């Protein structure tokens, strides 16, 4: 058995995963060193953040009632068993609610801040040599296209979230394995969503995005999962969103085989 031939792809995938994490870190570096980008990015994220914090707080407030609503079979059980089942149900609601909040936050914030994030992405592209094959699209046509693709992604994420919600009821697995799967699924959809702006600039739609990012799935997942984890931190989504747009622009350039180094510096190998 050729052990190196088996282990090499795994090592490569792990390395590419952390390379994707590094793209978010580079996006954060670009963002914090550019006061102009910070001003462009904070307003739409603050508006969306306020709306989603209020929505999630409402879910937390009513989670006990929702848990009781979906577990009527436990009404006649002993107090301890009934409470345990409903705690698990409540955690499942909060877990899926958090997953959907992260995904829909991105879609809503990108819709609200489309002109702001477009400008951030453009400035990142200019820093690394511009956008080959850029396509000019009218603002309203671009916004409509972005909303349609975002709704498609949200619909798919809801369909994925339903089985994850059901799996959340499984003791131990629902509180350990399912969150990891949720982070991977959420990270993939976040990467697809955030890369929308630079792909639109090239005249490419969601199917093109999916195909190109899937070609280097570990890097895409590394970037997306890192963003997902940051978005779970209180106020993390508000603070990280503009930097995530910058990182997604670098991810897009890498997926397209374009330079992610400033002109005059060696191009990194993929």
GROMACS .gro file of C-alpha atoms in nm:
model
  270
    1UNK     CA    1   0.000   0.000   0.000
    2UNK     CA    2   0.136   0.341  -0.099
    3UNK     CA    3   0.087   0.537   0.223
    4UNK     CA    4   0.212   0.875   0.090
    5UNK     CA    5  -0.038   0.864  -0.197
    6UNK     CA    6  -0.318   0.823   0.054
    7UNK     CA    7  -0.208   1.079   0.306
    8UNK     CA    8  -0.093   1.352   0.065
    9UNK     CA    9  -0.440   1.458  -0.052
   10UNK     CA   10  -0.556   1.485   0.310
   11UNK     CA   11  -0.260   1.706   0.398
   12UNK     CA   12  -0.325   1.915   0.088
   13UNK     CA   13  -0.692   1.956   0.173
   14UNK     CA   14  -0.608   2.064   0.528
   15UNK     CA   15  -0.352   2.311   0.398
   16UNK     CA   16  -0.602   2.457   0.150
   17UNK     CA   17  -0.864   2.481   0.426
   18UNK     CA   18  -0.632   2.697   0.636
   19UNK     CA   19  -0.538   2.891   0.324
   20UNK     CA   20  -0.909   2.980   0.302
   21UNK     CA   21  -0.902   3.092   0.666
   22UNK     CA   22  -0.602   3.306   0.572
   23UNK     CA   23  -0.807   3.483   0.303
   24UNK     CA   24  -1.045   3.608   0.572
   25UNK     CA   25  -0.749   3.724   0.782
   26UNK     CA   26  -0.611   3.910   0.481
   27UNK     CA   27  -0.953   4.065   0.426
   28UNK     CA   28  -0.954   4.181   0.788
   29UNK     CA   29  -0.605   4.327   0.742
   30UNK     CA   30  -0.713   4.518   0.431
   31UNK     CA   31  -1.021   4.646   0.608
   32UNK     CA   32  -0.864   4.767   0.933
   33UNK     CA   33  -0.583   4.944   0.744
   34UNK     CA   34  -0.831   5.136   0.528
   35UNK     CA   35  -1.049   5.386   0.720
   36UNK     CA   36  -1.241   5.457   0.399
   37UNK     CA   37  -1.342   5.091   0.370
   38UNK     CA   38  -1.443   5.084   0.737
   39UNK     CA   39  -1.681   5.376   0.689
   40UNK     CA   40  -1.827   5.217   0.376
   41UNK     CA   41  -1.890   4.884   0.545
   42UNK     CA   42  -2.018   4.957   0.894
   43UNK     CA   43  -2.354   5.126   0.819
   44UNK     CA   44  -2.545   4.843   0.644
   45UNK     CA   45  -2.403   4.585   0.887
   46UNK     CA   46  -2.522   4.790   1.185
   47UNK     CA   47  -2.875   4.816   1.042
   48UNK     CA   48  -2.896   4.442   0.973
   49UNK     CA   49  -2.729   4.355   1.303
   50UNK     CA   50  -2.990   4.546   1.499
   51UNK     CA   51  -3.274   4.371   1.316
   52UNK     CA   52  -3.129   4.023   1.362
   53UNK     CA   53  -3.035   4.067   1.729
   54UNK     CA   54  -3.396   4.166   1.796
   55UNK     CA   55  -3.524   3.864   1.599
   56UNK     CA   56  -3.293   3.618   1.778
   57UNK     CA   57  -3.380   3.767   2.118
   58UNK     CA   58  -3.745   3.704   2.034
   59UNK     CA   59  -3.664   3.342   1.950
   60UNK     CA   60  -3.481   3.301   2.284
   61UNK     CA   61  -3.779   3.451   2.468
   62UNK     CA   62  -4.028   3.210   2.310
   63UNK     CA   63  -3.802   2.904   2.281
   64UNK     CA   64  -3.961   2.725   2.580
   65UNK     CA   65  -4.307   2.763   2.426
   66UNK     CA   66  -4.182   2.642   2.089
   67UNK     CA   67  -4.013   2.340   2.249
   68UNK     CA   68  -4.338   2.249   2.424
   69UNK     CA   69  -4.531   2.296   2.099
   70UNK     CA   70  -4.321   2.042   1.905
   71UNK     CA   71  -4.308   1.785   2.190
   72UNK     CA   72  -4.674   1.733   2.290
   73UNK     CA   73  -4.598   1.361   2.329
   74UNK     CA   74  -4.393   1.447   2.641
   75UNK     CA   75  -4.678   1.617   2.828
   76UNK     CA   76  -4.756   1.307   3.036
   77UNK     CA   77  -4.396   1.205   3.098
   78UNK     CA   78  -4.218   1.247   3.430
   79UNK     CA   79  -4.092   1.598   3.506
   80UNK     CA   80  -3.722   1.521   3.458
   81UNK     CA   81  -3.765   1.333   3.130
   82UNK     CA   82  -4.005   1.592   2.992
   83UNK     CA   83  -3.767   1.875   3.083
   84UNK     CA   84  -3.470   1.695   2.925
   85UNK     CA   85  -3.657   1.637   2.597
   86UNK     CA   86  -3.767   2.000   2.584
   87UNK     CA   87  -3.418   2.130   2.661
   88UNK     CA   88  -3.292   1.927   2.364
   89UNK     CA   89  -3.576   2.065   2.150
   90UNK     CA   90  -3.497   2.418   2.263
   91UNK     CA   91  -3.128   2.376   2.179
   92UNK     CA   92  -3.225   2.244   1.837
   93UNK     CA   93  -3.442   2.552   1.776
   94UNK     CA   94  -3.163   2.785   1.886
   95UNK     CA   95  -2.902   2.600   1.679
   96UNK     CA   96  -3.104   2.608   1.358
   97UNK     CA   97  -3.218   2.962   1.434
   98UNK     CA   98  -2.855   3.066   1.467
   99UNK     CA   99  -2.762   2.891   1.141
  100UNK     CA  100  -3.046   3.054   0.949
  101UNK     CA  101  -2.977   3.392   1.112
  102UNK     CA  102  -2.614   3.382   0.999
  103UNK     CA  103  -2.711   3.291   0.643
  104UNK     CA  104  -3.003   3.532   0.608
  105UNK     CA  105  -2.804   3.809   0.780
  106UNK     CA  106  -2.554   3.789   0.498
  107UNK     CA  107  -2.824   3.801   0.229
  108UNK     CA  108  -3.011   4.091   0.392
  109UNK     CA  109  -2.695   4.290   0.468
  110UNK     CA  110  -2.564   4.246   0.115
  111UNK     CA  111  -2.900   4.365  -0.020
  112UNK     CA  112  -2.907   4.669   0.209
  113UNK     CA  113  -2.543   4.755   0.154
  114UNK     CA  114  -2.505   4.648  -0.210
  115UNK     CA  115  -2.350   4.981  -0.325
  116UNK     CA  116  -2.122   4.994  -0.018
  117UNK     CA  117  -1.993   4.637  -0.056
  118UNK     CA  118  -1.959   4.678  -0.432
  119UNK     CA  119  -1.724   4.969  -0.368
  120UNK     CA  120  -1.524   4.773  -0.108
  121UNK     CA  121  -1.487   4.482  -0.351
  122UNK     CA  122  -1.385   4.717  -0.634
  123UNK     CA  123  -1.115   4.878  -0.422
  124UNK     CA  124  -0.975   4.537  -0.328
  125UNK     CA  125  -0.969   4.436  -0.697
  126UNK     CA  126  -0.790   4.761  -0.788
  127UNK     CA  127  -0.526   4.692  -0.523
  128UNK     CA  128  -0.446   4.357  -0.689
  129UNK     CA  129  -0.447   4.466  -1.052
  130UNK     CA  130  -0.811   4.528  -1.141
  131UNK     CA  131  -1.089   4.305  -1.276
  132UNK     CA  132  -1.020   4.133  -1.610
  133UNK     CA  133  -1.338   4.111  -1.818
  134UNK     CA  134  -1.539   4.341  -1.590
  135UNK     CA  135  -1.903   4.387  -1.695
  136UNK     CA  136  -2.094   4.706  -1.621
  137UNK     CA  137  -2.451   4.638  -1.501
  138UNK     CA  138  -2.723   4.893  -1.417
  139UNK     CA  139  -2.769   4.932  -1.041
  140UNK     CA  140  -3.131   4.811  -1.026
  141UNK     CA  141  -3.064   4.514  -1.253
  142UNK     CA  142  -2.764   4.418  -1.039
  143UNK     CA  143  -2.964   4.455  -0.717
  144UNK     CA  144  -3.252   4.247  -0.853
  145UNK     CA  145  -3.015   3.973  -0.964
  146UNK     CA  146  -2.842   3.975  -0.625
  147UNK     CA  147  -3.175   3.946  -0.439
  148UNK     CA  148  -3.295   3.658  -0.660
  149UNK     CA  149  -2.972   3.461  -0.611
  150UNK     CA  150  -2.976   3.536  -0.236
  151UNK     CA  151  -3.333   3.405  -0.207
  152UNK     CA  152  -3.230   3.089  -0.390
  153UNK     CA  153  -2.943   3.035  -0.146
  154UNK     CA  154  -3.165   3.104   0.156
  155UNK     CA  155  -3.428   2.859   0.028
  156UNK     CA  156  -3.164   2.588  -0.014
  157UNK     CA  157  -3.020   2.659   0.330
  158UNK     CA  158  -3.367   2.628   0.485
  159UNK     CA  159  -3.413   2.289   0.317
  160UNK     CA  160  -3.075   2.179   0.456
  161UNK     CA  161  -3.160   2.325   0.797
  162UNK     CA  162  -3.474   2.110   0.836
  163UNK     CA  163  -3.289   1.774   0.859
  164UNK     CA  164  -3.026   1.940   1.079
  165UNK     CA  165  -3.307   2.053   1.309
  166UNK     CA  166  -3.442   1.696   1.323
  167UNK     CA  167  -3.093   1.558   1.391
  168UNK     CA  168  -3.058   1.806   1.677
  169UNK     CA  169  -3.299   1.591   1.880
  170UNK     CA  170  -3.052   1.299   1.882
  171UNK     CA  171  -2.880   1.295   2.224
  172UNK     CA  172  -2.505   1.371   2.220
  173UNK     CA  173  -2.485   1.362   1.837
  174UNK     CA  174  -2.729   1.653   1.814
  175UNK     CA  175  -2.511   1.864   2.041
  176UNK     CA  176  -2.169   1.763   1.900
  177UNK     CA  177  -2.169   1.634   1.542
  178UNK     CA  178  -2.464   1.840   1.416
  179UNK     CA  179  -2.309   2.179   1.507
  180UNK     CA  180  -1.992   2.083   1.315
  181UNK     CA  181  -2.198   1.985   1.012
  182UNK     CA  182  -2.397   2.305   1.053
  183UNK     CA  183  -2.078   2.512   1.051
  184UNK     CA  184  -1.956   2.338   0.733
  185UNK     CA  185  -2.291   2.379   0.557
  186UNK     CA  186  -2.326   2.737   0.679
  187UNK     CA  187  -1.969   2.816   0.577
  188UNK     CA  188  -2.025   2.685   0.224
  189UNK     CA  189  -2.339   2.893   0.173
  190UNK     CA  190  -2.174   3.201   0.326
  191UNK     CA  191  -1.880   3.172   0.086
  192UNK     CA  192  -2.121   3.141  -0.209
  193UNK     CA  193  -2.319   3.442  -0.089
  194UNK     CA  194  -2.025   3.668  -0.013
  195UNK     CA  195  -1.853   3.593  -0.344
  196UNK     CA  196  -2.159   3.714  -0.533
  197UNK     CA  197  -2.041   4.073  -0.582
  198UNK     CA  198  -1.703   3.996  -0.747
  199UNK     CA  199  -1.862   3.726  -0.961
  200UNK     CA  200  -2.139   3.963  -1.075
  201UNK     CA  201  -1.869   4.212  -1.172
  202UNK     CA  202  -1.743   3.948  -1.415
  203UNK     CA  203  -2.093   3.884  -1.553
  204UNK     CA  204  -2.120   3.545  -1.377
  205UNK     CA  205  -2.422   3.409  -1.191
  206UNK     CA  206  -2.480   3.160  -0.908
  207UNK     CA  207  -2.422   2.839  -1.114
  208UNK     CA  208  -2.084   2.973  -1.231
  209UNK     CA  209  -1.996   3.070  -0.875
  210UNK     CA  210  -2.086   2.728  -0.743
  211UNK     CA  211  -1.884   2.546  -1.011
  212UNK     CA  212  -1.566   2.751  -0.968
  213UNK     CA  213  -1.570   2.754  -0.588
  214UNK     CA  214  -1.645   2.382  -0.577
  215UNK     CA  215  -1.325   2.319  -0.777
  216UNK     CA  216  -1.128   2.413  -0.463
  217UNK     CA  217  -1.381   2.319  -0.199
  218UNK     CA  218  -1.134   2.302   0.097
  219UNK     CA  219  -1.023   2.663   0.044
  220UNK     CA  220  -1.383   2.777   0.002
  221UNK     CA  221  -1.487   2.591   0.318
  222UNK     CA  222  -1.191   2.729   0.514
  223UNK     CA  223  -1.293   3.084   0.427
  224UNK     CA  224  -1.666   3.022   0.482
  225UNK     CA  225  -1.631   2.836   0.813
  226UNK     CA  226  -1.401   3.109   0.948
  227UNK     CA  227  -1.663   3.371   0.856
  228UNK     CA  228  -1.938   3.155   1.006
  229UNK     CA  229  -1.756   3.126   1.340
  230UNK     CA  230  -1.692   3.501   1.347
  231UNK     CA  231  -2.059   3.568   1.277
  232UNK     CA  232  -2.158   3.359   1.580
  233UNK     CA  233  -1.966   3.595   1.813
  234UNK     CA  234  -2.186   3.876   1.951
  235UNK     CA  235  -2.153   4.174   1.713
  236UNK     CA  236  -1.909   3.964   1.510
  237UNK     CA  237  -2.125   3.979   1.199
  238UNK     CA  238  -2.148   4.358   1.218
  239UNK     CA  239  -1.772   4.400   1.257
  240UNK     CA  240  -1.651   4.126   1.023
  241UNK     CA  241  -1.897   4.161   0.734
  242UNK     CA  242  -1.701   4.425   0.536
  243UNK     CA  243  -1.376   4.235   0.588
  244UNK     CA  244  -1.553   3.917   0.476
  245UNK     CA  245  -1.652   4.094   0.152
  246UNK     CA  246  -1.285   4.188   0.101
  247UNK     CA  247  -1.180   3.828   0.173
  248UNK     CA  248  -1.446   3.691  -0.063
  249UNK     CA  249  -1.304   3.912  -0.338
  250UNK     CA  250  -0.964   3.751  -0.282
  251UNK     CA  251  -1.131   3.407  -0.282
  252UNK     CA  252  -1.295   3.487  -0.616
  253UNK     CA  253  -0.968   3.605  -0.769
  254UNK     CA  254  -0.797   3.288  -0.650
  255UNK     CA  255  -1.078   3.071  -0.792
  256UNK     CA  256  -1.042   3.255  -1.126
  257UNK     CA  257  -0.665   3.202  -1.132
  258UNK     CA  258  -0.596   3.575  -1.088
  259UNK     CA  259  -0.330   3.736  -0.871
  260UNK     CA  260  -0.398   3.786  -0.501
  261UNK     CA  261  -0.068   3.967  -0.450
  262UNK     CA  262  -0.010   4.340  -0.508
  263UNK     CA  263   0.158   4.421  -0.844
  264UNK     CA  264   0.534   4.376  -0.826
  265UNK     CA  265   0.521   4.089  -0.574
  266UNK     CA  266   0.546   3.718  -0.664
  267UNK     CA  267   0.212   3.547  -0.721
  268UNK     CA  268   0.132   3.281  -0.459
  269UNK     CA  269   0.093   2.927  -0.584
  270UNK     CA  270  -0.253   2.784  -0.547
   0.00000   0.00000   0.00000
